[in-house]
Tab-separated table of C-alpha atoms in Angstrom:
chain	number	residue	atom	x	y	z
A	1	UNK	CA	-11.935	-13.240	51.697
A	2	UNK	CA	-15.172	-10.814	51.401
A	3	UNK	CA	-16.083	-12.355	48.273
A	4	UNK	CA	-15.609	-15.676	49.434
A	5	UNK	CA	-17.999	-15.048	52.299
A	6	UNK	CA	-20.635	-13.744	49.793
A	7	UNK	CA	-20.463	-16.829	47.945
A	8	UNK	CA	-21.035	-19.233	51.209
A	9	UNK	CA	-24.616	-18.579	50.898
A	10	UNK	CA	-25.046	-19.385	47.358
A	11	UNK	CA	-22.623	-22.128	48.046
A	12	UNK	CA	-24.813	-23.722	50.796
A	13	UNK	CA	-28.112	-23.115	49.247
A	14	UNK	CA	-26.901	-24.962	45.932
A	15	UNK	CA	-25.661	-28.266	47.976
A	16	UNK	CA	-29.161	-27.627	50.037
A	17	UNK	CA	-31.025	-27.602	47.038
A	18	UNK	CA	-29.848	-30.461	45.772
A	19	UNK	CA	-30.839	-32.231	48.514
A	20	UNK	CA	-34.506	-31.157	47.845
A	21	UNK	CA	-34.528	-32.078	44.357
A	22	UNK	CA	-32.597	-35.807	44.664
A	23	UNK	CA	-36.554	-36.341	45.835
A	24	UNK	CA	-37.882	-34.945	42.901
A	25	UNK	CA	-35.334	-37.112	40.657
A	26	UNK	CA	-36.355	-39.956	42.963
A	27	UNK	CA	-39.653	-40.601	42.214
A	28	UNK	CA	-39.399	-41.382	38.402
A	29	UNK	CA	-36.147	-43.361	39.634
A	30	UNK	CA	-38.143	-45.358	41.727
A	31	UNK	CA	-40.678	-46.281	38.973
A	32	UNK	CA	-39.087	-49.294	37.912
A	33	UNK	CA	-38.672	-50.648	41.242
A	34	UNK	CA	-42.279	-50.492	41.526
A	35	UNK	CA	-42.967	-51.822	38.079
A	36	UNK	CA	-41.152	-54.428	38.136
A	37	UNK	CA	-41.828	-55.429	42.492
A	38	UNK	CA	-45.564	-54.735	42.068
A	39	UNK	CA	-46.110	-55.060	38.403
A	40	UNK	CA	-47.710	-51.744	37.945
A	41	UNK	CA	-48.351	-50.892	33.784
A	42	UNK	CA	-47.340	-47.707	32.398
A	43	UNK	CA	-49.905	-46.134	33.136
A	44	UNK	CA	-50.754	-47.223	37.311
A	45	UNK	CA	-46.616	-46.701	37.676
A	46	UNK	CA	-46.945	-42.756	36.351
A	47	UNK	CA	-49.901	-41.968	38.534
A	48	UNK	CA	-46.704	-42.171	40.984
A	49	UNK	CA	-45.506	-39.433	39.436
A	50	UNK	CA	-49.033	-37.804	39.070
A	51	UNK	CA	-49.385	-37.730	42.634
A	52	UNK	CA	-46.208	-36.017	43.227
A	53	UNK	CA	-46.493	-33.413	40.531
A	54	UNK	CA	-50.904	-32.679	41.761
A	55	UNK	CA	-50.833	-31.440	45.146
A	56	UNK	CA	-47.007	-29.597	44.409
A	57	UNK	CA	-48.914	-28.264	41.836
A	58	UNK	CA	-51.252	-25.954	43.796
A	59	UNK	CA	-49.215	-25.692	46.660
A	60	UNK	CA	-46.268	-24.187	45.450
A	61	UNK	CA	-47.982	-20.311	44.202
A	62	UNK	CA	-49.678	-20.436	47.461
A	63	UNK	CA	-46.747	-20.641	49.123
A	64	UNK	CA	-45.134	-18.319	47.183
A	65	UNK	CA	-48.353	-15.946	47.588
A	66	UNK	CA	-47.896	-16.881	51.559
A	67	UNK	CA	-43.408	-15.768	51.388
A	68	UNK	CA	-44.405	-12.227	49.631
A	69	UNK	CA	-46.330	-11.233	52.519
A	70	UNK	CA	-44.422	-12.886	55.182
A	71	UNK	CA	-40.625	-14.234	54.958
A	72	UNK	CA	-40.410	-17.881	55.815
A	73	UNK	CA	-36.940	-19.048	56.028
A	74	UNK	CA	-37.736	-21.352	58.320
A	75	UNK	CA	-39.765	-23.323	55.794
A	76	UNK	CA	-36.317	-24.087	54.344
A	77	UNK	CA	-35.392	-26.898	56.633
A	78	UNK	CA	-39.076	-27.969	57.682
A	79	UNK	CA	-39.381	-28.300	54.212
A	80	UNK	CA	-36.638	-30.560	52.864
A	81	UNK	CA	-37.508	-32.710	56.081
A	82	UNK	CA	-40.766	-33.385	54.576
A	83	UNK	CA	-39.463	-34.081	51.282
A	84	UNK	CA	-37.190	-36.796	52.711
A	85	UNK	CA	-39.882	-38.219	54.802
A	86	UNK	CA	-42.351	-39.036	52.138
A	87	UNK	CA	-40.031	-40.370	49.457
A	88	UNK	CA	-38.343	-42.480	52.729
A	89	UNK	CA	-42.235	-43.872	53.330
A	90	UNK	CA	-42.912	-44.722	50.256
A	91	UNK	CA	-41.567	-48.542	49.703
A	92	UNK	CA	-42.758	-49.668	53.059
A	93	UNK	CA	-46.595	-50.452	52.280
A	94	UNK	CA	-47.435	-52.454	49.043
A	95	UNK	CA	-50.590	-50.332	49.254
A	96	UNK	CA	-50.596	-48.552	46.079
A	97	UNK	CA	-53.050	-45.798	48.167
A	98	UNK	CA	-50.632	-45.350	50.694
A	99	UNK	CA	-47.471	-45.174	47.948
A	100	UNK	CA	-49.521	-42.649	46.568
A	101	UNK	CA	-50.253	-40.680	49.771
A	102	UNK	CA	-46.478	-40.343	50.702
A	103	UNK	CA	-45.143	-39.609	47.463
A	104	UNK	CA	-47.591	-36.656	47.434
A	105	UNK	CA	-45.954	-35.816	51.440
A	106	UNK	CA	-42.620	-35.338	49.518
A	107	UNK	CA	-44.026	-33.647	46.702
A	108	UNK	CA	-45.495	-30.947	49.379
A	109	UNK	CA	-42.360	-30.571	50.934
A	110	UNK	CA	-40.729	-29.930	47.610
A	111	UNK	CA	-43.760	-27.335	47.115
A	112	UNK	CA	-42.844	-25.495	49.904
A	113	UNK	CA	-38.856	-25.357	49.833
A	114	UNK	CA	-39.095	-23.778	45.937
A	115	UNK	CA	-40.436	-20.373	46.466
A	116	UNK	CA	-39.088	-18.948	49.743
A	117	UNK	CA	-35.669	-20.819	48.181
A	118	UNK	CA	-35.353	-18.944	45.398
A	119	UNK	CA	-36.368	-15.592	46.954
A	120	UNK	CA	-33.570	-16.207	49.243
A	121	UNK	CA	-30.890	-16.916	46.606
A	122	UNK	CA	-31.951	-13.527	44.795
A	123	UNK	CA	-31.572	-12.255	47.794
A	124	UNK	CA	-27.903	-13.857	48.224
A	125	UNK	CA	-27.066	-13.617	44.368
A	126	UNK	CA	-28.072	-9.522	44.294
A	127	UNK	CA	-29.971	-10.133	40.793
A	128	UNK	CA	-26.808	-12.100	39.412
A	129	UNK	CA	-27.670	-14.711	36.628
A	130	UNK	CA	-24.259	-16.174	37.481
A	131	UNK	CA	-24.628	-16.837	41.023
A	132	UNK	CA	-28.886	-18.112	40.385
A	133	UNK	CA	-27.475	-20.654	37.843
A	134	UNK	CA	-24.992	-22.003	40.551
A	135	UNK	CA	-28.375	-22.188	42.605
A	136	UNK	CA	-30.279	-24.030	39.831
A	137	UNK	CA	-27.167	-25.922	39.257
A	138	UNK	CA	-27.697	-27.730	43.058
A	139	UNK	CA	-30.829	-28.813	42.059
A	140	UNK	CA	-30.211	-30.345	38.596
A	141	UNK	CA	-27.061	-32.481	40.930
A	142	UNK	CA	-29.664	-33.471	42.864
A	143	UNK	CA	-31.715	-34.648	39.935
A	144	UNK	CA	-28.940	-36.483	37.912
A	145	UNK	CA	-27.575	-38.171	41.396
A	146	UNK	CA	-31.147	-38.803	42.279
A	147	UNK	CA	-31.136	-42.608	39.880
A	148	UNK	CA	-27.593	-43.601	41.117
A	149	UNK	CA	-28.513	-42.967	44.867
A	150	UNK	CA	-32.202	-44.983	44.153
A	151	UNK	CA	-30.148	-47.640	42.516
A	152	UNK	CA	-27.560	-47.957	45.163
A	153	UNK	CA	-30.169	-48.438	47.992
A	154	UNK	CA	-32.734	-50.559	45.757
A	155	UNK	CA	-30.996	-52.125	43.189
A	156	UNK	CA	-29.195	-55.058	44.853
A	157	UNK	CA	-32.576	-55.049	48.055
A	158	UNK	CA	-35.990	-54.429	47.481
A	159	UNK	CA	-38.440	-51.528	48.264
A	160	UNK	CA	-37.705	-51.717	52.089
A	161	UNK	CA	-34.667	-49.510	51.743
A	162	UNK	CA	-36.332	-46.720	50.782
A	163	UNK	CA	-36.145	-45.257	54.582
A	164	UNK	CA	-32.338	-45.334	53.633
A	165	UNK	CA	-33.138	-42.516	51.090
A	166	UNK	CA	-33.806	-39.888	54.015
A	167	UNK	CA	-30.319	-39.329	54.662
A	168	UNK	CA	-30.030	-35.967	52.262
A	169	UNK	CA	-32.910	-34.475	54.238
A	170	UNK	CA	-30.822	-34.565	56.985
A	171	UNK	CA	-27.911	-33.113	55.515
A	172	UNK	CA	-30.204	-30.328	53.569
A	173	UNK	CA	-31.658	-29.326	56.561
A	174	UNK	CA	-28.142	-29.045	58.517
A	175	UNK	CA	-26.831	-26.657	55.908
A	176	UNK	CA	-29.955	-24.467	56.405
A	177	UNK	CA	-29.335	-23.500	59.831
A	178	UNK	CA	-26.077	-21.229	59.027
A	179	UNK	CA	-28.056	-19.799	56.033
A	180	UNK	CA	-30.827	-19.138	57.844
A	181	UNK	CA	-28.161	-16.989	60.348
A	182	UNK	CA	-26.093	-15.425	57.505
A	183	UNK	CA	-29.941	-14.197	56.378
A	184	UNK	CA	-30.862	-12.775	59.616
A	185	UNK	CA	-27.460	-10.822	60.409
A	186	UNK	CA	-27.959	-9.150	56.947
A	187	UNK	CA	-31.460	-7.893	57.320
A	188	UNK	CA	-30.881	-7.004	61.143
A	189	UNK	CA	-31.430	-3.120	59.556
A	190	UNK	CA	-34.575	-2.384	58.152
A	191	UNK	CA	-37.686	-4.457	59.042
A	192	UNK	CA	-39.524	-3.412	56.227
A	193	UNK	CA	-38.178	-4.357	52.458
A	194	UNK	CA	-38.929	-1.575	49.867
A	195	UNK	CA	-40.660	-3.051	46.760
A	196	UNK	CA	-38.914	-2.837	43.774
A	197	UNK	CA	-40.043	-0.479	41.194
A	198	UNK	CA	-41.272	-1.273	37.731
A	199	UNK	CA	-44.978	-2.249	36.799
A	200	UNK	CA	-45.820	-5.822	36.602
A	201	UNK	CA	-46.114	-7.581	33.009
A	202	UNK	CA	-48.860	-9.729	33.623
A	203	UNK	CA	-49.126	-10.807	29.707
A	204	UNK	CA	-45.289	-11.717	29.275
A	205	UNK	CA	-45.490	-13.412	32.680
A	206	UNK	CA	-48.431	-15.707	31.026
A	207	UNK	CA	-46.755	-16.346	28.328
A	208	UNK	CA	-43.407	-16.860	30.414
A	209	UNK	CA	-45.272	-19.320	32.486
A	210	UNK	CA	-46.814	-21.310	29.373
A	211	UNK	CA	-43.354	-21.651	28.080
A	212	UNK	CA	-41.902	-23.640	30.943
A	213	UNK	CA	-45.033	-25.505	31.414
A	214	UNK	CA	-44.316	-27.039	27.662
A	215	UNK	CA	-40.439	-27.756	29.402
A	216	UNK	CA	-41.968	-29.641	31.834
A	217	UNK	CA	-43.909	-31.642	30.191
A	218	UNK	CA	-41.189	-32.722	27.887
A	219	UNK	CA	-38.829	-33.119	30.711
A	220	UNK	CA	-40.961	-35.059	33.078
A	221	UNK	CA	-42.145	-37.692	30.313
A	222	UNK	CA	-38.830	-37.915	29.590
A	223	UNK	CA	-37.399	-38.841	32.907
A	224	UNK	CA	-40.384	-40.851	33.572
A	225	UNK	CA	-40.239	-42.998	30.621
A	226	UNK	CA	-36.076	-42.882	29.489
A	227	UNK	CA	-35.509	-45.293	32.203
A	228	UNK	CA	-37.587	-48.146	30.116
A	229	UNK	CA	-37.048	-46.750	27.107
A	230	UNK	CA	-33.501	-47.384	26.758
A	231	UNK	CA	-33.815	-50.719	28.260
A	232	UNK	CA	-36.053	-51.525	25.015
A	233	UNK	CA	-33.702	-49.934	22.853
A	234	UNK	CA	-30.794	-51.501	24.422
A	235	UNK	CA	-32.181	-55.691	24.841
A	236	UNK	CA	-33.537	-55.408	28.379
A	237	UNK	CA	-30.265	-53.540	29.797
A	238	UNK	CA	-30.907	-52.202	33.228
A	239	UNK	CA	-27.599	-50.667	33.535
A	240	UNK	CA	-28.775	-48.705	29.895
A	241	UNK	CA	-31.810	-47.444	31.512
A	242	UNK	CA	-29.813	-46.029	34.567
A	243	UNK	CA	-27.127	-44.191	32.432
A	244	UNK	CA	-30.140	-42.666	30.219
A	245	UNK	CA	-31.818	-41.289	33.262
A	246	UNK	CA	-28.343	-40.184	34.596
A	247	UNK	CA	-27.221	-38.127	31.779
A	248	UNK	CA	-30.964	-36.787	31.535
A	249	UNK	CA	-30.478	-35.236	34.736
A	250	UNK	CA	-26.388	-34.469	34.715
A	251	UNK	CA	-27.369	-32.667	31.295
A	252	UNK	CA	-28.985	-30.123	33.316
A	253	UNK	CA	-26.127	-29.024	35.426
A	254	UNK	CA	-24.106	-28.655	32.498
A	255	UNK	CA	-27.288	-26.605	30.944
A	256	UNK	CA	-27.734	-24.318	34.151
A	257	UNK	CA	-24.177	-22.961	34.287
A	258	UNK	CA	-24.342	-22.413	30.778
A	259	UNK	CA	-27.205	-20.302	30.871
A	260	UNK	CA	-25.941	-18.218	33.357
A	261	UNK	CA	-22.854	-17.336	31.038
A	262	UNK	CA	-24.659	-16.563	27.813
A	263	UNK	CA	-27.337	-15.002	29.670
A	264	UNK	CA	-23.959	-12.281	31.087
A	265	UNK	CA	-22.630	-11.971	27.480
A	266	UNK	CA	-26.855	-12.103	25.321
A	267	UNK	CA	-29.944	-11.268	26.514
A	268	UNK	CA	-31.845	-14.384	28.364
A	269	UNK	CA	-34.902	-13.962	25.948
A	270	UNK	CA	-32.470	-14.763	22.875
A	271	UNK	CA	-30.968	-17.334	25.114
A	272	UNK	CA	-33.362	-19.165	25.933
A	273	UNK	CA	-35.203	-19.284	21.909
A	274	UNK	CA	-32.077	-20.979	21.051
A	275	UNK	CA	-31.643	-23.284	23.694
A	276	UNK	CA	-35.531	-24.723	22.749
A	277	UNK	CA	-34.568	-24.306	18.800
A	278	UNK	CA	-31.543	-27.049	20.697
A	279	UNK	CA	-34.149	-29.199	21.938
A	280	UNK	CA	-36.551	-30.178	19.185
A	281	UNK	CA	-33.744	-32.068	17.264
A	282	UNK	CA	-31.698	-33.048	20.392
A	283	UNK	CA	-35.958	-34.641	21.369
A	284	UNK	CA	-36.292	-35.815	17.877
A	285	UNK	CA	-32.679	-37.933	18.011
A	286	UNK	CA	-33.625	-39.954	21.146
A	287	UNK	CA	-36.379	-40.871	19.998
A	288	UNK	CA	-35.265	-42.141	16.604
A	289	UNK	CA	-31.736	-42.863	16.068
A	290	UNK	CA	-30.584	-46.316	17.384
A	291	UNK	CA	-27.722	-47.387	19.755
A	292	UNK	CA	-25.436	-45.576	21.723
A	293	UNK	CA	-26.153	-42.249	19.677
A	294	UNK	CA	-29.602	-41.760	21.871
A	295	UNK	CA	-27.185	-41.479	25.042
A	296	UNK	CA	-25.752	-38.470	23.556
A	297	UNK	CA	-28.608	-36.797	22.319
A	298	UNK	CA	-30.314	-37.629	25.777
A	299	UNK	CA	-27.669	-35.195	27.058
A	300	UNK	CA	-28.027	-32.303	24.398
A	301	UNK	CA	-31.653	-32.533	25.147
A	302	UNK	CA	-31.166	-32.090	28.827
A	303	UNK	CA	-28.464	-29.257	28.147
A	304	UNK	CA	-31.066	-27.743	25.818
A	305	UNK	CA	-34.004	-28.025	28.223
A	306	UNK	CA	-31.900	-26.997	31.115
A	307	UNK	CA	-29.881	-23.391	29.923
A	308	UNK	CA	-32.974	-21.303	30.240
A	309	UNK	CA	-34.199	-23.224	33.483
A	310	UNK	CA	-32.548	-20.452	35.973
A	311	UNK	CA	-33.274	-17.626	33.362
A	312	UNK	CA	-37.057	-18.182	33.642
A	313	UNK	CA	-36.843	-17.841	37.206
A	314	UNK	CA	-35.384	-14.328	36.965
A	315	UNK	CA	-37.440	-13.597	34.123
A	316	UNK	CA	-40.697	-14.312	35.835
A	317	UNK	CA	-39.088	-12.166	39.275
A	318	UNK	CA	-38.533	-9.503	36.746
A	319	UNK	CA	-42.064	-9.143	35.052
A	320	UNK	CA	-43.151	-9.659	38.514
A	321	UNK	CA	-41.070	-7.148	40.480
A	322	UNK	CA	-44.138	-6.623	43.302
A	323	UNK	CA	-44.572	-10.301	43.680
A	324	UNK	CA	-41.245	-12.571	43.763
A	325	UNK	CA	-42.306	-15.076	45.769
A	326	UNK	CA	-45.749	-15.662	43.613
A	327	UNK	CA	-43.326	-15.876	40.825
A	328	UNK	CA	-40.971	-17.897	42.189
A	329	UNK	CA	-43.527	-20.350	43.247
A	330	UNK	CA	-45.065	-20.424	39.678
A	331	UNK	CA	-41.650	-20.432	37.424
A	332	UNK	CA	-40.083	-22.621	39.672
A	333	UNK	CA	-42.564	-24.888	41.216
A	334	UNK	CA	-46.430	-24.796	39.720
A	335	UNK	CA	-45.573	-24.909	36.033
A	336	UNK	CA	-42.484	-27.676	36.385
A	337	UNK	CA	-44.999	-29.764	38.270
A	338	UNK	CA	-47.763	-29.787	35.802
A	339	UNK	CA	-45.377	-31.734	33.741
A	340	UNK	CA	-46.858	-34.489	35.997
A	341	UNK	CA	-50.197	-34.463	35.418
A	342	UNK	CA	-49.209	-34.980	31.476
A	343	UNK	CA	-47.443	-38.517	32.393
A	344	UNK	CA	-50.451	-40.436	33.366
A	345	UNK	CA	-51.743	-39.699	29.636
A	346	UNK	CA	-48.753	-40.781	28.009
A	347	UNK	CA	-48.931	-44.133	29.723
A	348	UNK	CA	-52.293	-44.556	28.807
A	349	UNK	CA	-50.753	-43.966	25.692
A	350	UNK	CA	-47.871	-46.263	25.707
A	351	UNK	CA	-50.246	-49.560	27.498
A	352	UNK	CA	-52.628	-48.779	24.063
A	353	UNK	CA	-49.475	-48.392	21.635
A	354	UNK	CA	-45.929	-48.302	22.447
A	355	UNK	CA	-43.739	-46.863	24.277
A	356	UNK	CA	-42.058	-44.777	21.580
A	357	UNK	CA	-45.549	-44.001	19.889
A	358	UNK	CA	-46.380	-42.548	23.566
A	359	UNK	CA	-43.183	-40.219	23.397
A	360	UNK	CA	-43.443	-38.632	19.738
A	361	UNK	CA	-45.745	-35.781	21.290
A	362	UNK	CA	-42.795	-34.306	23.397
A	363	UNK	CA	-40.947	-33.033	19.947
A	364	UNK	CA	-43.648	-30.887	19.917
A	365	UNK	CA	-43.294	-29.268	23.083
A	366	UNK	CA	-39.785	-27.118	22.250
A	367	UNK	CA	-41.300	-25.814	19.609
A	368	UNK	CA	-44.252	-24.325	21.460
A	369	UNK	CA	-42.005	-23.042	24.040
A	370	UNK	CA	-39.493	-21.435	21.220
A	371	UNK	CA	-42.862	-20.156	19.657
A	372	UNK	CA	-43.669	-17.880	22.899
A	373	UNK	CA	-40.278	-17.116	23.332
A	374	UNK	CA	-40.644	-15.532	20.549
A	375	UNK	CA	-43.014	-13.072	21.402
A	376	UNK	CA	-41.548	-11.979	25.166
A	377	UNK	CA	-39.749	-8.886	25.798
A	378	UNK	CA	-36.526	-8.936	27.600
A	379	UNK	CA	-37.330	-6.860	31.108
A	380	UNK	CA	-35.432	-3.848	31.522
A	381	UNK	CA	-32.561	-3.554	34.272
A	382	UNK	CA	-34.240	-3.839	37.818
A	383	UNK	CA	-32.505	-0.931	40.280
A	384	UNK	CA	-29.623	-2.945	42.652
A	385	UNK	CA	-32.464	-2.725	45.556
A	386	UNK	CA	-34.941	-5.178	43.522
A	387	UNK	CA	-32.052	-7.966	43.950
A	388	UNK	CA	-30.811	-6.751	47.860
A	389	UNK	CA	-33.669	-4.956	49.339
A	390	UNK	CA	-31.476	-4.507	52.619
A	391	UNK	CA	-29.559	-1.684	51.017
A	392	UNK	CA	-30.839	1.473	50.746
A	393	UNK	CA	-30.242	3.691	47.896
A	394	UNK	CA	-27.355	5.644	48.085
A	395	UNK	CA	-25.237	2.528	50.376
A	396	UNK	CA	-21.846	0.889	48.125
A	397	UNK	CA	-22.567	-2.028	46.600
A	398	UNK	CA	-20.710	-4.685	48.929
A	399	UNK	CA	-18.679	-6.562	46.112
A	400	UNK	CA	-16.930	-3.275	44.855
């Protein structure tokens, strides 16, 4: 029974976190609806995403920055309110302004929820990689049910329905409430939370931080662009595009818990170098080989992209020991959303080419990313207190 109560945490901030990032996942699933309602080109239709990626962008260090000094639970379920709200907003104007203004509402509440999020899963997980990919693994549901749920609502209406779409907010918020009381009966000791020994890597965390930034922007054009890209590939199939964008995203769940079990049995560095070796020809095969093949190779290079996804985040907490929420906020937010700002180019690219021509760049992006892994050191073992502050030294470890 004890270890089943440690897991409710875990448990409820996965299924919370995936009702954060179904808002993420909506956005590029709500790109054809806009293309084809409003006829927006490429390149108008990814300043969508642009505008959710810019201001989450900036926003999410700072409010990582903002959870090292001060502890913000709270932000959890203000948070995934205001992610629901924009994305819920966004279909009602025809105002491409206003679109653009409520998609970047969501994006802030998606900012927000990321950093004090994952410094209360480490928190919860005490420094597992297990129980953080189980975390990650909410999110990447939340992704890959993001283009069913958009379809459901907007496939058989129009745009209007989008207010429908606020109905995980609600239940993410919900679930935050007994999380939010689990957290405070646990640190009802100490006020003051020791900080963890071990000097700061600045230099790996760069590097770190560069790596995931090349993810992202691989990732994002991909689940901007799939959608339409398999409906080319596949004669103007709608239902094609929706399964591409589906396994995109459900290859990421599949990639998360993964991670977390080679990362228990190798070192996450090592993981991670081969998951990106993974990706350049799992990149390569969707966009070249024809038919059904590019459906499985969608997957692989979700799978690929997605096993060292949680083991960044504890990577980056780990050359950062002093500042978890900054690097929380930058692994898990900042460089993910740059991937955004890199879509509005590749739709110039596509409008002045095609759409394949537009996506040949993204092969590249692995390979930087397995470059730099090369060069990082795995972090030593942090002391148990890094990962459950609440204990002091000297206190049983609760799951013996």
């Amino acid at each position: 029974m004890g270890r089943v109560r440690r897991n409710i945490p875990i448990s409820l901030l996965a299924v919370g976190h995936a009702c954060v990032d179904v808002y993420q996942g909506s956005v590029a699933a709500l790109i054809p609806f806009f293309v084809a309602e409003r006829d927006y080109g490429y390149a108008v239709a990814s300043g969508i995403v642009l505008a959710a990626s810019l201001l989450s962008s900036v926003a999410q260090p700072l409010f990582g920055a903002l959870t090292d000094r001060w502890p913000m639970p709270w932000l959890l379920p203000v948070s995934t309110l205001l992610g629901g709200l924009g994305i819920a907003l966004s279909g009602l104007s025809g105002s491409y302004g206003l679109t653009l203004v409520f998609v970047a509402v969501s994006g802030i509440g998606v900012a927000a929820y990321h950093p004090e999020s994952a410094r209360v899963a480490r928190l919860a997980s005490r420094g597992s990689h297990s129980a953080m990919s189980w975390f990650s693994l909410g999110g990447n549901i939340g992704f890959a049910l993001a283009p069913l749920l958009v379809s459901a609502v907007i496939g058989n209406g129009s745009l209007r329905w989008t207010p429908v779409l606020v109905l995980p907010a609600l239940v993410g918020a919900a679930l935050c409430v007994p999380v939010l009381r689990m957290l405070a009966r646990s640190q009802a000791g100490p006020s003051k939370t020791p900080v963890p020994a071990g000097a700061d890597d600045v230099a790996s965390f760069v590097k770190l931080s560069l790596a995931v930034v090349f993810r992202s922007i691989v990732f994002t054009g991909l689940s901007t662009f799939i959608f339409l890209y398999a409906q080319q590939r596949m004669q103007g199939s709608a239902t094609a595009g929706t399964v591409a964008l589906f396994l995109l995203f459900l290859g990421g769940a599949v990639g998360s818990l993964l991670g977390g079990s080679l990362a228990n049995r190798y070192d996450r560095v090592r993981v991670s170098r081969w998951s990106y070796l993974l990706s350049i020809a799992a990149v390569t095969g969707v966009i070249y080989l024809p038919g059904p093949a590019m459906f499985l190779f969608v997957a692989l290079t979700s799978a690929g992209l997605y096993v060292p996804f949680s083991l960044q985040v504890t990577l980056g907490q780990d050359y950062l020991p002093s500042r978890v929420g900054t690097a929380s906020g930058v692994t898990l937010g900042l460089t993910v959303s740059v991937g955004g700002l890199v879509s509005p180019l590749l739709g110039y690219l596509a409008d002045a080419t095609s759409l394949r021509t537009a996506l040949l760049p993204l092969i590249a992006m692995p390979a930087l990313s397995w470059l730099l892994f090369r060069t990082l050191p795995e972090p030593a073992a942090r002391p148990p207190q890094a990962a459950a502050p609440a204990r002091q030294d000297g206190e049983p470890r609760a799951d013996r």
